[in-house]
XYZ file of C-alpha atoms in Angstrom:
155
model
C 137.236 108.982 80.519
C 135.122 111.585 82.271
C 132.078 109.333 81.950
C 133.718 106.912 84.419
C 133.757 109.504 87.202
C 130.083 109.206 88.203
C 129.923 105.370 88.194
C 133.202 105.182 90.121
C 131.896 107.651 92.707
C 128.648 105.684 93.082
C 130.555 102.409 93.451
C 132.813 103.882 96.140
C 129.858 105.409 97.992
C 127.915 102.131 97.811
C 130.906 100.183 99.128
C 131.479 102.558 102.040
C 127.778 102.523 102.954
C 127.559 98.721 102.686
C 130.634 98.188 104.870
C 129.354 100.793 107.339
C 126.012 99.031 107.661
C 127.722 95.659 108.111
C 129.963 97.233 110.769
C 126.949 98.509 112.695
C 125.150 95.166 112.397
C 128.193 93.357 113.739
C 128.850 95.856 116.529
C 125.349 96.307 117.875
C 123.976 93.578 120.134
C 120.646 91.917 119.454
C 121.340 90.182 116.165
C 119.274 87.119 115.314
C 122.436 84.995 115.170
C 124.703 86.442 117.886
C 128.426 85.925 117.708
C 130.718 85.617 120.733
C 131.830 89.003 122.084
C 135.399 88.914 120.773
C 134.347 87.725 117.292
C 131.702 90.433 117.053
C 134.409 92.991 117.819
C 136.707 91.503 115.179
C 133.905 91.562 112.595
C 133.005 95.165 113.417
C 136.652 96.255 113.140
C 137.028 94.333 109.876
C 134.045 96.077 108.296
C 135.125 99.465 109.643
C 138.608 98.947 108.189
C 137.113 97.873 104.872
C 134.997 101.038 104.810
C 138.034 103.244 105.455
C 140.089 101.381 102.851
C 137.311 101.710 100.283
C 136.858 105.411 100.997
C 140.571 106.299 100.866
C 141.440 104.154 97.852
C 138.255 105.205 96.087
C 139.076 108.877 96.587
C 142.503 108.290 95.072
C 141.002 106.488 92.087
C 138.558 109.349 91.544
C 141.447 111.825 91.505
C 143.332 109.678 88.975
C 140.263 109.382 86.744
C 140.060 113.179 86.859
C 143.739 113.359 85.872
C 143.074 111.039 82.925
C 140.103 113.135 81.873
C 142.251 116.284 81.903
C 144.914 114.515 79.864
C 142.435 113.526 77.185
C 140.853 116.956 77.006
C 141.379 118.470 73.573
C 141.662 122.062 72.485
C 144.321 124.728 72.360
C 147.504 124.057 74.335
C 146.582 120.387 74.758
C 149.461 118.770 72.917
C 151.104 116.777 74.303
C 149.547 117.469 77.727
C 146.973 120.195 78.550
C 148.055 123.232 80.562
C 145.917 122.334 83.600
C 147.222 118.744 83.807
C 149.064 117.950 87.091
C 152.266 117.152 85.163
C 152.450 120.622 83.671
C 151.198 122.395 86.800
C 153.711 120.776 89.179
C 156.708 120.446 86.851
C 156.966 124.048 85.701
C 160.386 123.896 84.073
C 160.187 120.433 82.485
C 158.808 119.776 79.022
C 156.294 116.998 79.656
C 155.644 114.751 76.680
C 153.603 111.950 78.263
C 152.362 110.541 81.547
C 151.434 107.210 83.132
C 148.711 106.715 85.719
C 149.245 103.900 88.235
C 145.988 102.892 89.906
C 147.568 100.346 92.242
C 149.935 102.848 93.860
C 147.681 105.873 93.211
C 150.369 107.848 91.363
C 150.827 109.844 88.199
C 154.288 109.598 86.635
C 155.232 112.307 84.148
C 157.666 111.647 81.308
C 159.778 114.589 80.178
C 161.345 115.173 76.777
C 164.699 114.099 78.256
C 163.184 110.714 79.153
C 163.094 111.372 82.891
C 160.204 109.906 84.850
C 159.003 112.102 87.704
C 156.116 111.290 90.030
C 153.755 114.128 90.833
C 151.536 114.214 93.860
C 148.066 114.606 92.394
C 146.706 112.133 94.946
C 147.712 113.499 98.377
C 150.280 111.463 100.288
C 147.878 111.218 103.241
C 145.286 109.467 101.083
C 147.823 106.905 99.863
C 149.018 106.288 103.423
C 145.448 105.925 104.726
C 144.546 103.455 101.983
C 147.661 101.330 102.482
C 147.581 101.391 106.285
C 143.909 100.560 106.570
C 144.275 97.728 104.054
C 147.247 96.302 105.953
C 145.363 96.512 109.257
C 142.150 95.059 107.842
C 143.771 92.012 106.243
C 144.675 90.182 109.490
C 141.290 91.045 110.985
C 139.514 89.606 107.953
C 141.715 86.505 108.104
C 140.844 86.024 111.776
C 137.139 86.527 111.089
C 137.181 83.982 108.270
C 139.270 81.450 110.195
C 136.971 81.529 113.235
C 133.604 81.521 111.522
C 131.085 78.941 112.573
C 130.235 76.223 110.056
C 126.865 76.566 108.399
C 124.181 74.396 109.925
C 121.995 72.303 107.707
C 118.365 71.912 108.535
């Protein structure tokens, strides 16, 4: 699983850079095909929101991939979960037998020997809030930008 860390990081970085460049192109005047002032603002805010969403969600995914890599690490004291895994680090008194990683909600859920399921905060709460909030704010902007786009002209 560790081999996914570098490609995931590069994909997140490429997405943030691409959205950032599109944001600047939309925000700065002088484009070859200028948009009306309000639509240019909506486009710039949409791309900026997409960049923030990509960065926050991508950071959370990178943390979860790291958690998976720790969970699959072999060696002494690795059964059922290694000693440096977030489930064992944060749940000191519980005997952790398994864990689930949820990429959609950016959470790790630990399963104890008693069958209890406890969420641990390996992805910081602020990162989850930033990803969700920016996605919720970007969606209506993107809808507005798509609904008001000019039809393509045929030559």
